[in-house]
Amino acid sequence: MDYSLLIGHAISGQVTDDDKCNLNSIINSLIRKGAEKVILGCTELPLIIGENMDKDVIDPMEIAIKDLLN
């Protein structure tokens, strides 16, 4: 899996269904291996998932925005 390709698609606004599927597969694999949460360490990755963010996923941009508003 070329993660830079996923990020490039997010930046360019050209996210495909395959990108969503690939990222969700990565997240699900980490959860199955015992991860309690998955941090999307690149702020573009949540753009791939969209509004259906799983509770097991941490969006760093959401945290940054909350910190700025407090």
PDB file of C-alpha atoms in Angstrom:
ATOM      1  CA  MET A   1       0.000   0.000   0.000  1.00  0.00           C
ATOM      2  CA  ASP A   2       1.376   3.354  -1.043  1.00  0.00           C
ATOM      3  CA  TYR A   3       0.185   5.683   1.720  1.00  0.00           C
ATOM      4  CA  SER A   4       1.438   8.742  -0.144  1.00  0.00           C
ATOM      5  CA  LEU A   5      -1.028   7.887  -2.917  1.00  0.00           C
ATOM      6  CA  LEU A   6      -3.918   7.964  -0.417  1.00  0.00           C
ATOM      7  CA  ILE A   7      -2.744  11.296   0.941  1.00  0.00           C
ATOM      8  CA  GLY A   8      -2.210  12.682  -2.567  1.00  0.00           C
ATOM      9  CA  HIS A   9      -5.763  11.758  -3.536  1.00  0.00           C
ATOM     10  CA  ALA A  10      -7.105  13.461  -0.396  1.00  0.00           C
ATOM     11  CA  ILE A  11      -5.124  16.638  -1.068  1.00  0.00           C
ATOM     12  CA  SER A  12      -6.243  16.765  -4.688  1.00  0.00           C
ATOM     13  CA  GLY A  13      -9.876  16.033  -3.821  1.00  0.00           C
ATOM     14  CA  GLN A  14      -9.821  12.898  -5.954  1.00  0.00           C
ATOM     15  CA  VAL A  15     -10.617  10.273  -3.315  1.00  0.00           C
ATOM     16  CA  THR A  16     -11.860   7.016  -4.791  1.00  0.00           C
ATOM     17  CA  ASP A  17     -13.963   4.253  -3.271  1.00  0.00           C
ATOM     18  CA  ASP A  18     -10.800   2.126  -3.356  1.00  0.00           C
ATOM     19  CA  ASP A  19      -9.007   4.731  -1.221  1.00  0.00           C
ATOM     20  CA  LYS A  20     -11.800   4.579   1.370  1.00  0.00           C
ATOM     21  CA  CYS A  21     -11.758   0.797   1.319  1.00  0.00           C
ATOM     22  CA  ASN A  22      -7.961   0.634   1.654  1.00  0.00           C
ATOM     23  CA  LEU A  23      -7.840   3.053   4.580  1.00  0.00           C
ATOM     24  CA  ASN A  24     -10.700   1.283   6.359  1.00  0.00           C
ATOM     25  CA  SER A  25      -8.920  -2.043   5.829  1.00  0.00           C
ATOM     26  CA  ILE A  26      -5.774  -0.636   7.431  1.00  0.00           C
ATOM     27  CA  ILE A  27      -7.750   0.698  10.398  1.00  0.00           C
ATOM     28  CA  ASN A  28      -9.671  -2.554  10.854  1.00  0.00           C
ATOM     29  CA  SER A  29      -6.455  -4.565  10.678  1.00  0.00           C
ATOM     30  CA  LEU A  30      -4.901  -2.480  13.452  1.00  0.00           C
ATOM     31  CA  ILE A  31      -8.019  -2.868  15.622  1.00  0.00           C
ATOM     32  CA  ARG A  32      -8.018  -6.653  15.084  1.00  0.00           C
ATOM     33  CA  LYS A  33      -4.375  -6.726  16.159  1.00  0.00           C
ATOM     34  CA  GLY A  34      -5.292  -5.089  19.459  1.00  0.00           C
ATOM     35  CA  ALA A  35      -5.133  -1.338  18.888  1.00  0.00           C
ATOM     36  CA  GLU A  36      -7.587   0.499  21.129  1.00  0.00           C
ATOM     37  CA  LYS A  37      -7.587   3.590  18.907  1.00  0.00           C
ATOM     38  CA  VAL A  38      -6.035   4.527  15.569  1.00  0.00           C
ATOM     39  CA  ILE A  39      -4.579   8.022  15.229  1.00  0.00           C
ATOM     40  CA  LEU A  40      -4.826   9.398  11.711  1.00  0.00           C
ATOM     41  CA  GLY A  41      -1.440  11.107  11.962  1.00  0.00           C
ATOM     42  CA  CYS A  42      -1.851  12.990   8.704  1.00  0.00           C
ATOM     43  CA  THR A  43      -4.578  15.621   8.675  1.00  0.00           C
ATOM     44  CA  GLU A  44      -5.558  14.613   5.132  1.00  0.00           C
ATOM     45  CA  LEU A  45      -6.518  11.045   6.073  1.00  0.00           C
ATOM     46  CA  PRO A  46      -9.852  11.991   7.699  1.00  0.00           C
ATOM     47  CA  LEU A  47     -10.820  13.528   4.352  1.00  0.00           C
ATOM     48  CA  ILE A  48     -10.766  10.025   2.902  1.00  0.00           C
ATOM     49  CA  ILE A  49     -13.091   8.595   5.533  1.00  0.00           C
ATOM     50  CA  GLY A  50     -15.471  11.531   5.482  1.00  0.00           C
ATOM     51  CA  GLU A  51     -18.209  12.063   8.035  1.00  0.00           C
ATOM     52  CA  ASN A  52     -18.550   8.383   8.937  1.00  0.00           C
ATOM     53  CA  MET A  53     -15.577   8.440  11.311  1.00  0.00           C
ATOM     54  CA  ASP A  54     -15.471   5.363  13.523  1.00  0.00           C
ATOM     55  CA  LYS A  55     -15.236   5.826  17.289  1.00  0.00           C
ATOM     56  CA  ASP A  56     -11.952   3.908  17.220  1.00  0.00           C
ATOM     57  CA  VAL A  57     -10.329   6.579  15.045  1.00  0.00           C
ATOM     58  CA  ILE A  58      -8.744   9.802  16.312  1.00  0.00           C
ATOM     59  CA  ASP A  59      -8.779  12.791  13.966  1.00  0.00           C
ATOM     60  CA  PRO A  60      -5.807  15.071  14.819  1.00  0.00           C
ATOM     61  CA  MET A  61      -7.383  18.089  13.124  1.00  0.00           C
ATOM     62  CA  GLU A  62     -10.466  17.805  15.327  1.00  0.00           C
ATOM     63  CA  ILE A  63      -8.239  17.837  18.405  1.00  0.00           C
ATOM     64  CA  ALA A  64      -6.249  20.828  17.116  1.00  0.00           C
ATOM     65  CA  ILE A  65      -9.431  22.799  16.420  1.00  0.00           C
ATOM     66  CA  LYS A  66     -10.827  22.025  19.883  1.00  0.00           C
ATOM     67  CA  ASP A  67      -7.553  23.143  21.465  1.00  0.00           C
ATOM     68  CA  LEU A  68      -7.565  26.403  19.483  1.00  0.00           C
ATOM     69  CA  LEU A  69     -11.134  27.183  20.497  1.00  0.00           C
ATOM     70  CA  ASN A  70     -10.492  26.632  24.204  1.00  0.00           C
TER      71      ASN A  70
END
